[in-house]
Short mmCIF file of C-alpha atoms and ligand atoms in Angstrom, two decimals:
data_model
loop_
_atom_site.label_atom_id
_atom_site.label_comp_id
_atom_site.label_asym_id
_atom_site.label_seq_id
_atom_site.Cartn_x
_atom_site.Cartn_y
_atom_site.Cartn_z
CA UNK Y 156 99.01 107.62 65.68
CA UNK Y 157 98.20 107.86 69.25
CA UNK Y 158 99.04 104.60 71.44
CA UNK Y 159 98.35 104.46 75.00
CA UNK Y 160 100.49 102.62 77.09
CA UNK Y 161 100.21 104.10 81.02
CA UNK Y 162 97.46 101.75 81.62
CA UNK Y 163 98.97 101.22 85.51
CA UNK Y 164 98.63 105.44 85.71
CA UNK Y 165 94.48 105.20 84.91
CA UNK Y 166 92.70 103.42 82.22
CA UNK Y 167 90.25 104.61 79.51
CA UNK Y 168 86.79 103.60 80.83
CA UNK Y 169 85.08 100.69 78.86
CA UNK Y 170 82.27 100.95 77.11
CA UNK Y 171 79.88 98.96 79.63
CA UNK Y 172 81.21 100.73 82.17
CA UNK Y 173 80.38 104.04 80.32
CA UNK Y 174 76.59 102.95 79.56
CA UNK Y 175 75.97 101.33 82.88
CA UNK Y 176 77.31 105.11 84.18
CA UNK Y 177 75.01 107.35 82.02
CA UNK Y 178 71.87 104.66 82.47
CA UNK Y 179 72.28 105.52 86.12
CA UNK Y 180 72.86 109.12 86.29
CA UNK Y 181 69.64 109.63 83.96
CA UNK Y 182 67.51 107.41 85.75
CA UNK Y 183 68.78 106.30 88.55
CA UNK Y 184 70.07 109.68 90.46
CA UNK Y 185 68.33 109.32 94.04
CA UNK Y 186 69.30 109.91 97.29
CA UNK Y 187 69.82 105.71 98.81
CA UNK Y 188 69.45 107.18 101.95
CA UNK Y 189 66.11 108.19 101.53
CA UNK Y 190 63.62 106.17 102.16
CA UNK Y 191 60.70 106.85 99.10
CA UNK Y 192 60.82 104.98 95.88
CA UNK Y 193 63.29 107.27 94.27
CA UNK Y 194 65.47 106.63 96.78
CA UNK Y 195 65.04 102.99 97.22
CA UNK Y 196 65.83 102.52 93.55
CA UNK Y 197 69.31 104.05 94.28
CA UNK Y 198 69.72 101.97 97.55
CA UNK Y 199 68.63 98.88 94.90
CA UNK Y 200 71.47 100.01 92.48
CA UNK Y 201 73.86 100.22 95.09
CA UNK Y 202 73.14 96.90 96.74
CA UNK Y 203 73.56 95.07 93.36
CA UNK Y 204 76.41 96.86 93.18
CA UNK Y 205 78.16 95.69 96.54
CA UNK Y 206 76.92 92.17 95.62
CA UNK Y 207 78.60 92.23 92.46
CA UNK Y 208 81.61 93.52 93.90
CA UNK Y 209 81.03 90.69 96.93
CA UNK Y 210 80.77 87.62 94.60
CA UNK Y 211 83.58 88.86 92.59
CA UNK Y 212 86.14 89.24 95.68
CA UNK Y 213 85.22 85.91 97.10
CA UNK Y 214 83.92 88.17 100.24
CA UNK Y 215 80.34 88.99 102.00
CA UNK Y 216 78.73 92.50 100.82
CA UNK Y 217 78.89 93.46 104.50
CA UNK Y 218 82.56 93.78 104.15
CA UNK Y 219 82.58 96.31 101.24
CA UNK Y 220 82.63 99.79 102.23
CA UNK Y 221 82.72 101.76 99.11
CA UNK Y 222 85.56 104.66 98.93
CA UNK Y 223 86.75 106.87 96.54
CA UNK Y 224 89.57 104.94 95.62
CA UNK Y 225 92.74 103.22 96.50
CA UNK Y 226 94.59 106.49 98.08
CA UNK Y 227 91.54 106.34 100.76
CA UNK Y 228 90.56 102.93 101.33
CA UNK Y 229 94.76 102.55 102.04
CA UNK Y 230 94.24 105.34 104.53
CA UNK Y 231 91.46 103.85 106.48
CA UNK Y 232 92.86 99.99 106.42
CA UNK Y 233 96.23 101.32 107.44
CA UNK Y 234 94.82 103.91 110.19
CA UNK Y 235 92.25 100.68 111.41
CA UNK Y 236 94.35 98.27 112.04
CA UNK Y 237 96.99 100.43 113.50
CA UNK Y 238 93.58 101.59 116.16
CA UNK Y 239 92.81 98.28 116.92
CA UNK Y 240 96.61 97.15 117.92
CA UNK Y 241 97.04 100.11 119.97
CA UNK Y 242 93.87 99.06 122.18
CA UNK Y 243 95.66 95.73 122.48
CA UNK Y 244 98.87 97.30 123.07
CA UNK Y 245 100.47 96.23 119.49
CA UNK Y 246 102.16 99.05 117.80
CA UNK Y 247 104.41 97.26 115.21
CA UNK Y 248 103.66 97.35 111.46
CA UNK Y 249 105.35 95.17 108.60
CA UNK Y 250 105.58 96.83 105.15
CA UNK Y 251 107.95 96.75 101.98
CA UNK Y 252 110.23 99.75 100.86
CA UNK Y 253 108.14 99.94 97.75
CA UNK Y 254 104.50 100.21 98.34
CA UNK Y 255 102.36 102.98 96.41
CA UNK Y 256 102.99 106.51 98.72
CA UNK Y 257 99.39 105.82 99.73
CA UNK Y 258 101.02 103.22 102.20
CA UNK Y 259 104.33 104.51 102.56
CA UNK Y 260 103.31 107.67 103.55
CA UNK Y 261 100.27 106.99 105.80
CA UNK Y 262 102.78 104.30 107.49
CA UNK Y 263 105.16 107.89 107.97
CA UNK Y 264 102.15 109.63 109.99
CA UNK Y 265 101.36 106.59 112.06
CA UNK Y 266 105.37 106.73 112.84
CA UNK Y 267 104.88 110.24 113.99
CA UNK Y 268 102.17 108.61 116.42
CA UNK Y 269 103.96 106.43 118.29
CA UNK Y 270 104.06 103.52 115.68
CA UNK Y 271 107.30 101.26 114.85
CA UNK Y 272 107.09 100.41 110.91
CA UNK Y 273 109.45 97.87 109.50
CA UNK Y 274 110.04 97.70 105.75
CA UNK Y 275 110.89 94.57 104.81
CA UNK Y 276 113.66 94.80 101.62
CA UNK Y 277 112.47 93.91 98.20
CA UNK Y 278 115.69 93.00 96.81
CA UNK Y 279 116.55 93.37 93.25
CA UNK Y 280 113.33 91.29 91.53
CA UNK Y 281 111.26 93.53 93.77
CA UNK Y 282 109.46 90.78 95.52
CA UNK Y 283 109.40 89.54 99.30
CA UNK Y 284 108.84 86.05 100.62
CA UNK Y 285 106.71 84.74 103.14
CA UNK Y 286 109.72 83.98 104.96
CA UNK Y 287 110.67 87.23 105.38
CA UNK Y 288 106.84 88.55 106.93
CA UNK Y 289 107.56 85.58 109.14
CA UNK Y 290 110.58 86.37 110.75
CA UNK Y 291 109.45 90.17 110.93
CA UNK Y 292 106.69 89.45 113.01
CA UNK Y 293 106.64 90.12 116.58
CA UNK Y 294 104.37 89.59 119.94
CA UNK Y 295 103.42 93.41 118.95
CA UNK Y 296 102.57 93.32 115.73
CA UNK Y 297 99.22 94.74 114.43
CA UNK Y 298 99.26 94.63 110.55
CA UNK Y 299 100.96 93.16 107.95
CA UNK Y 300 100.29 95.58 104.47
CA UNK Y 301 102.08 94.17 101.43
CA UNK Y 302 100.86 95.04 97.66
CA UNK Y 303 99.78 92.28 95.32
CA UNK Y 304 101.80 93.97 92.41
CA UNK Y 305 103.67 96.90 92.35
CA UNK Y 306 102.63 99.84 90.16
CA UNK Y 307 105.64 100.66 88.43
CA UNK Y 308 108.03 97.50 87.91
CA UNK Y 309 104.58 95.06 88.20
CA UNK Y 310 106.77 92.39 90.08
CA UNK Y 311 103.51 90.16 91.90
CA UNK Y 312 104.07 89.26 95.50
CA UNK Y 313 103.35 85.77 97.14
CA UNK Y 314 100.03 87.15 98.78
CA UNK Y 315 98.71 84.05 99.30
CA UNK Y 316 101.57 82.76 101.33
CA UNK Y 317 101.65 85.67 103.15
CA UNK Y 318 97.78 85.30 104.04
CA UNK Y 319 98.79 82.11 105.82
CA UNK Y 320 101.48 82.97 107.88
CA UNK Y 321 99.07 86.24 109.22
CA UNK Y 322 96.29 84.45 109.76
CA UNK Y 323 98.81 81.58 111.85
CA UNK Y 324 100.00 84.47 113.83
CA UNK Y 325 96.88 86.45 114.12
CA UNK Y 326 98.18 89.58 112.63
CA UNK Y 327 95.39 91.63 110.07
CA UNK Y 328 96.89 91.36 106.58
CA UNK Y 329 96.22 94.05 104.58
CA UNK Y 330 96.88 94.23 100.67
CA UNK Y 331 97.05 97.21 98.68
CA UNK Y 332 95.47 95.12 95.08
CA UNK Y 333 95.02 98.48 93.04
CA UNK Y 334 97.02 97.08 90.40
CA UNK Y 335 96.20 93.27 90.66
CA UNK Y 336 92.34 93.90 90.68
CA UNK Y 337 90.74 92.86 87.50
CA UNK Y 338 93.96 91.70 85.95
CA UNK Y 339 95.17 88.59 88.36
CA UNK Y 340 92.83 86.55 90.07
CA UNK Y 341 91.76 87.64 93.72
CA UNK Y 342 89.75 85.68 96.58
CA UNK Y 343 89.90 87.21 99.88
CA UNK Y 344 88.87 84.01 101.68
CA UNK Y 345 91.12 81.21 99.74
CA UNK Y 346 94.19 83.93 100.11
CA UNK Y 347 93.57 84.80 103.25
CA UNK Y 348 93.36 88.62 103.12
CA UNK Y 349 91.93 90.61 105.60
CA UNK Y 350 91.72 94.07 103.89
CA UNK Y 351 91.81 94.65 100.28
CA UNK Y 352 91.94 98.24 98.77
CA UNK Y 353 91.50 98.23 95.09
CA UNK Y 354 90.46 101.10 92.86
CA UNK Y 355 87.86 101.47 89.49
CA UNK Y 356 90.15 103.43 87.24
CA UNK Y 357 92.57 100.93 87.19
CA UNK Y 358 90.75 98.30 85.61
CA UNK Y 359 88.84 100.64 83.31
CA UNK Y 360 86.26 101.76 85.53
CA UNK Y 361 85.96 105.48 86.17
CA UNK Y 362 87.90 107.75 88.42
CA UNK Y 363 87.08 108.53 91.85
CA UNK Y 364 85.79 105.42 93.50
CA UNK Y 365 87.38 102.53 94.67
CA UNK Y 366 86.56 99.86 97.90
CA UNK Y 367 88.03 98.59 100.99
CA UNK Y 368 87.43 95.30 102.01
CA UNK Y 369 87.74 94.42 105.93
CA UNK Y 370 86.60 91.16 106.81
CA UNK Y 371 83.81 90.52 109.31
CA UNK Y 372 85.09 91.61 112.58
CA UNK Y 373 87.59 94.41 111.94
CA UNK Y 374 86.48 97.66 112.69
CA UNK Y 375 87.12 100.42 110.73
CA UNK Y 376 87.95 103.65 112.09
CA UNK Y 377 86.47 106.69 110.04
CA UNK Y 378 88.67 109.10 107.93
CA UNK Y 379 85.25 111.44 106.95
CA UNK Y 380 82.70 111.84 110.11
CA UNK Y 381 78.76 112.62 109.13
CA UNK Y 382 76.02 110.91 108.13
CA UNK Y 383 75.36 107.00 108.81
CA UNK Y 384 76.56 105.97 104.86
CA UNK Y 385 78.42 102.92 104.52
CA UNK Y 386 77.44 101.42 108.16
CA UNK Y 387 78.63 104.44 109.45
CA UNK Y 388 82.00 103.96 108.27
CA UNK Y 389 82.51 106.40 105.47
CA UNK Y 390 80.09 109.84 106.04
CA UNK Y 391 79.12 111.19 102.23
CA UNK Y 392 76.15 110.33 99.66
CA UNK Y 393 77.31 107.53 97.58
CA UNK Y 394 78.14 107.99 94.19
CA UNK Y 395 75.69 105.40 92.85
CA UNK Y 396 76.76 105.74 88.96
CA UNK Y 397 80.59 105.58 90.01
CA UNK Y 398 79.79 102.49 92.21
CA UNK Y 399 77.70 100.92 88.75
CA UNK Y 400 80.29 101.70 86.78
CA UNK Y 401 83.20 100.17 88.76
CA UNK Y 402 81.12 97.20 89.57
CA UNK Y 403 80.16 96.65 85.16
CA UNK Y 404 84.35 97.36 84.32
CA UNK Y 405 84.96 94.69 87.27
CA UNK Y 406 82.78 92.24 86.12
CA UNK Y 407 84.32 92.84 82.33
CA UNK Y 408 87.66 92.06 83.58
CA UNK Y 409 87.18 89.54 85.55
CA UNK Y 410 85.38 87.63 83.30
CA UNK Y 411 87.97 87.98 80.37
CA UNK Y 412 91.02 87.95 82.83
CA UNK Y 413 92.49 85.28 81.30
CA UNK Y 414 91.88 86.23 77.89
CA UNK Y 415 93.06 89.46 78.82
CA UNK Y 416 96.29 88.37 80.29
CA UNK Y 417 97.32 86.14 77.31
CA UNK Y 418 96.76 88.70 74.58
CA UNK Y 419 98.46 91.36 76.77
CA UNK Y 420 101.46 89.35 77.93
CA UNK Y 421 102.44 88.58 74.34
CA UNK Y 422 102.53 92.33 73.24
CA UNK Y 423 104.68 92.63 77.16
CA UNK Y 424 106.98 89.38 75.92
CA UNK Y 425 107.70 91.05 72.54
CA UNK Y 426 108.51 94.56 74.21
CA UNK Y 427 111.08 93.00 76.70
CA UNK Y 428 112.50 91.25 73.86
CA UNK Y 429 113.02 94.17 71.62
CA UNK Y 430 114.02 96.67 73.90
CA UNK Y 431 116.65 94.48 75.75
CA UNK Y 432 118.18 94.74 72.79
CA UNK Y 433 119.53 98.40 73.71
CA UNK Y 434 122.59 98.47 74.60
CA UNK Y 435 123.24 99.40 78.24
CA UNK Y 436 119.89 98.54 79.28
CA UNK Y 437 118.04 96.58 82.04
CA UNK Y 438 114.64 95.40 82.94
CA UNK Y 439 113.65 96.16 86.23
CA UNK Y 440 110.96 93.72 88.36
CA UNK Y 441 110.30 90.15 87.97
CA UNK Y 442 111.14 88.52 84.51
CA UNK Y 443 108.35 85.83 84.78
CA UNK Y 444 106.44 86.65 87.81
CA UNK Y 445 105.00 90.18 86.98
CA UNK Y 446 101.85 91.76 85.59
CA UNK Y 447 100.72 91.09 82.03
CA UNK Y 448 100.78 94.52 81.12
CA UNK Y 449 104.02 95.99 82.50
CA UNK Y 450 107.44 96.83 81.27
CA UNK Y 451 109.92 98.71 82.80
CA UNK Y 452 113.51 99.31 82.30
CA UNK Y 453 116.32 101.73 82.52
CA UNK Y 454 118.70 102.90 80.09
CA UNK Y 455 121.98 104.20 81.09
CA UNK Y 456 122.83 107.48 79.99
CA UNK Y 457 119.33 109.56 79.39
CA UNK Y 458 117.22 111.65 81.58
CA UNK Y 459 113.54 109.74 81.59
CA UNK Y 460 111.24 112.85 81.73
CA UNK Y 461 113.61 113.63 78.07
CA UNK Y 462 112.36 110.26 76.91
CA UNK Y 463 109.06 110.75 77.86
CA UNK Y 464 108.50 113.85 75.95
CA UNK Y 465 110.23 112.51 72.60
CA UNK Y 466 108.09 109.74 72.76
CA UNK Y 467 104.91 111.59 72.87
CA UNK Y 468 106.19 113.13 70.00
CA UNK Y 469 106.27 109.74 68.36
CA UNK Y 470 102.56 109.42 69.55
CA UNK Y 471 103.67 107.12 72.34
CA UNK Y 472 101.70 107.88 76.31
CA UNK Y 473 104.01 106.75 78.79
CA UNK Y 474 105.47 107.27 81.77
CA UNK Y 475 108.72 107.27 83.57
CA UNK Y 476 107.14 105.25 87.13
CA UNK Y 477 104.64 106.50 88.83
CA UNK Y 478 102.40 109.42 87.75
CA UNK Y 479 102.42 110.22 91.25
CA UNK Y 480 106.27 111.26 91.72
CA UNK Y 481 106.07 112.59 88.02
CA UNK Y 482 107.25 116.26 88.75
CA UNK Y 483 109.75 115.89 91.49
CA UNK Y 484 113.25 115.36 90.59
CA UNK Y 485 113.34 112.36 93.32
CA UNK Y 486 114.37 109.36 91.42
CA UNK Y 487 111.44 106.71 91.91
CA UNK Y 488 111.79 105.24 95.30
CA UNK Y 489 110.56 101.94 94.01
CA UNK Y 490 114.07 101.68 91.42
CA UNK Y 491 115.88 102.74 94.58
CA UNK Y 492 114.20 99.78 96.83
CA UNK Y 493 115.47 97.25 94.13
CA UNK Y 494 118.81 98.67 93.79
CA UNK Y 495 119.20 100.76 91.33
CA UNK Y 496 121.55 103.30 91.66
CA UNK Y 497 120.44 107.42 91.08
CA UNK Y 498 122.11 107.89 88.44
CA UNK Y 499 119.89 104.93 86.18
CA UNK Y 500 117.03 105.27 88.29
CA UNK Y 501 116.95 108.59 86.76
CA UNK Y 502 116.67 106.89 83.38
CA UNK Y 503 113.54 104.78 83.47
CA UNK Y 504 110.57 104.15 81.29
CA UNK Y 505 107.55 102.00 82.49
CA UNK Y 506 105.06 100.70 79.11
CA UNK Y 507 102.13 99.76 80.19
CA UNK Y 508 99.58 98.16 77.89
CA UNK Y 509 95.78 96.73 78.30
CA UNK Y 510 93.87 94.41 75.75
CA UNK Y 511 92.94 97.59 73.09
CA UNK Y 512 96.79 97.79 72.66
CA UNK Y 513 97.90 96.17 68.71
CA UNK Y 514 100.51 94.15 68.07
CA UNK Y 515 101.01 97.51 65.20
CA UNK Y 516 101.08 99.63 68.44
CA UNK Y 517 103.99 97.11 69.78
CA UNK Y 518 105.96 97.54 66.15
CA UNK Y 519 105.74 101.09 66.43
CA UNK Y 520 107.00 101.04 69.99
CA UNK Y 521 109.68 98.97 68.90
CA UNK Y 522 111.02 101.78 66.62
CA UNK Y 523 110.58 104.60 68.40
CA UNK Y 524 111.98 103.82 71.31
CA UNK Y 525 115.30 102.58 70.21
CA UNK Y 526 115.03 105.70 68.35
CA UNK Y 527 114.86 108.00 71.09
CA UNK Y 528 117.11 106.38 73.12
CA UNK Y 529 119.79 106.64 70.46
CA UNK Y 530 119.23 110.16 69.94
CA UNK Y 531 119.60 111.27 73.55
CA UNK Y 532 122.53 109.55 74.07
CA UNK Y 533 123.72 111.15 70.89
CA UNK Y 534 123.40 114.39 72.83
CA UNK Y 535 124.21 113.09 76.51
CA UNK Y 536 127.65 114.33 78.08
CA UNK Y 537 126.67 111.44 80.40
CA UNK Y 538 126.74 109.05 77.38
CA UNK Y 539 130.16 110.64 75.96
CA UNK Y 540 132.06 110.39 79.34
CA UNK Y 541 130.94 106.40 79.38
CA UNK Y 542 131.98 106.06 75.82
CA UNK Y 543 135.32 107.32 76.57
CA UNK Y 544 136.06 105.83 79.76
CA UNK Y 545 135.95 108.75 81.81
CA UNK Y 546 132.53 107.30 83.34
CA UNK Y 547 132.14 103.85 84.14
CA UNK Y 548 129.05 102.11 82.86
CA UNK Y 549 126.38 101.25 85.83
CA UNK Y 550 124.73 98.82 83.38
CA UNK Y 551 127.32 96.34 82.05
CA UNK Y 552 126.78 94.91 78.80
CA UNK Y 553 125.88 90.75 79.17
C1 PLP H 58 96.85 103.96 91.59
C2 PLP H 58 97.29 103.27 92.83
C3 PLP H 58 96.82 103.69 94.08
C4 PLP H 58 95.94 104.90 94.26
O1 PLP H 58 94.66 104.70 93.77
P1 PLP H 58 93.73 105.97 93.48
O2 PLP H 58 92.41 105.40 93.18
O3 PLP H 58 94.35 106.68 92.31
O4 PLP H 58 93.74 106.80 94.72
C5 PLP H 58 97.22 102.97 95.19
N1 PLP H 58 98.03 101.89 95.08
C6 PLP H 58 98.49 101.47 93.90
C7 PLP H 58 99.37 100.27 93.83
C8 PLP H 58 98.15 102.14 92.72
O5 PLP H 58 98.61 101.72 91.55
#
């Protein structure tokens, strides 16, 4: 058995999404920028595509400029909002502590600019309020950029709220929705959002492309220079079957989000259930308020990247936080932002499940995690110093 359950790392590509993909690439693989029929079949594909994607996001298809994925449409909302407060003299940036690195560290290079950048604290839930953007902002603030959900303890954030207060204060409010997108409901108008980034291959569209929504009016600055593509905003030939293919997955999920969401909380509910059952073990993120898919916690006394491979040997795919800081020995910075100490954060698995998961999958997770966990610990001088008192436990038992 082989169960999948790093759905928030990159999802296995649905099967409309996969026929929409090859239809185009055999028949539809013209140039959109040229102007003879081949071409203009690809520019047709393309513009159904951006409409789709338009009446989907509550937004006009004028304020879609395709990218090739999250990573880059959070480079080019941070870097243009950040170039359109410095022409008004704004330099000030509100963030959290645990945004994807695609934020974190693009906020870290417009620091090295000249940029102040205050991270707001996400407390031990993981969540911020809109009381907290509130009193953050100043007379120099430029941007507001606060995820929907986070990608590795799926805690959802009041972005709604947040619009508000932006819009009240005339700051851009940007949201980094990679992990919301297709899986909770988004409308850039009735929430208030100014930029969007979301990306296909999280909401089982292919790799490689993703969008950045800027409403009417904000002016993106270029990350690639060239050719007039995208309004002139990013150079390259568009990828018209990636753009088809993202647009079919987000019409699938959007139209069975709620479906989705019920079937996929219930296997989440059941997981949390079992596996709090471990002794010396803690969820980490929201209880209620957090994606359907996700579960994360740490267990005191293991090494996670130890878990991780045991489980794959019980045919389990899953990861320890984000795929991204897989491979350093950094303990994830988004266990660190909600308080957990190093020596826990270091023991972390994150589940993370779609609507092909079974509730069979769930029982077998069930078993072999408890399993593993046991069985480290059996072998942990960690473990045997807590046992006898020579270590005090980080994770008290209720
Ligand atoms: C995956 C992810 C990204 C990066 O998206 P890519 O398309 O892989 O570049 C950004 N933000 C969040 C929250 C993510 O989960």
């Amino acid at each position: 058995m082989k169960i999948y359950a790093d759905n928030a790392a990159t999802t296995k590509i649905c099967k409309a999404a996969l026929t929409a993909m090859n239809e185009c690439m055999e028949h539809v693989w013209g140039n959109p920028s040229s102007l003879h029929t081949i071409g203009q079949e690809a520019a047709e594909a393309l513009m159904r595509a951006r409409i789709s994607m338009a009446r989907r996001l509550g937004c006009d298809p004028s304020e879609i400029t395709f990218t090739s994925g999250g990573s880059e449409a959070d480079n080019q909302a941070l870097r243009s909002a950040a170039m359109i407060g410095k022409r008004k003299g704004k330099t000030h940036i509100i963030s959290t502590a645990f945004e994807h690195h695609a934020v974190l560290h693009t906020l870290k290079r417009l620091e090295q600019e000249g940029f102040t950048v205050t991270l707001l604290d996400v407390g031990s839930t993981g969540t911020v309020s809109a009381r907290q953007v509130a009193d953050a902002i100043t007379p120099e603030t430029c941007l507001v950029t606060v995820m929907y959900a986070n990608n590795e303890i799926g805690s959802i954030l009041p972005i709604a709220e947040i619009g508000v207060i932006c819009k009240e204060k005339g700051v851009i409010f940007h949201t980094d929705a990679v992990q919301a997108a297709g899986h909770l409901p988004i409308n850039v108008r009735e929430q208030n959002i100014a930029m969007l980034s979301l990306s296909a291959h999280k909401f089982h569209g292919p790799k490689g492309i993703g969008l950045l929504y800027a409403q009417k009016g904000i002016r993106l600055t270029s990350l690639i220079e060239g050719g007039a593509q995208e309004r002139g905003k990013r150079a390259g030939t568009e990828d018209i079957p990636a753009i088809v293919g993202m647009a079919t997955a987000f019409d699938e999920a959007c139209g069975h989000m709620e479906q989705n969401a019920a079937k996929i909380s219930a296997m989440r509910d059941r997981l949390i259930d079992g596996l709090s059952k471990i002794p010396h073990s803690i969820l980490n993120g929201d209880p209620i308020n957090r994606l359907p898919g996700n579960v994360n916690f740490c267990f005191e006394g293991i090494e996670g990247e130890s878990l991780l491979l045991l489980l794959d040997e019980e045919g389990v795919c899953a990861s320890s936080g984000s795929a991204c800081t897989s491979g350093s020995l950094d303990p994830s910075h988004v266990l660190l932002a909600i308080g957990r100490p190093h020596e826990i954060a270091h023991g972390s698995l994150r589940l993370s499940l779609c609507a092909e998961n079974t509730d069979e999958e769930i029982d077998h997770i069930l078993r072999a995690v408890p399993k593993v966990v046991e069985y480290l610990r059996s072998i942990s001088p960690v473990w045997r110093d807590l046992q006898t008192g020579k270590r005090e436990y980080v994770i008290k038992e209720a």
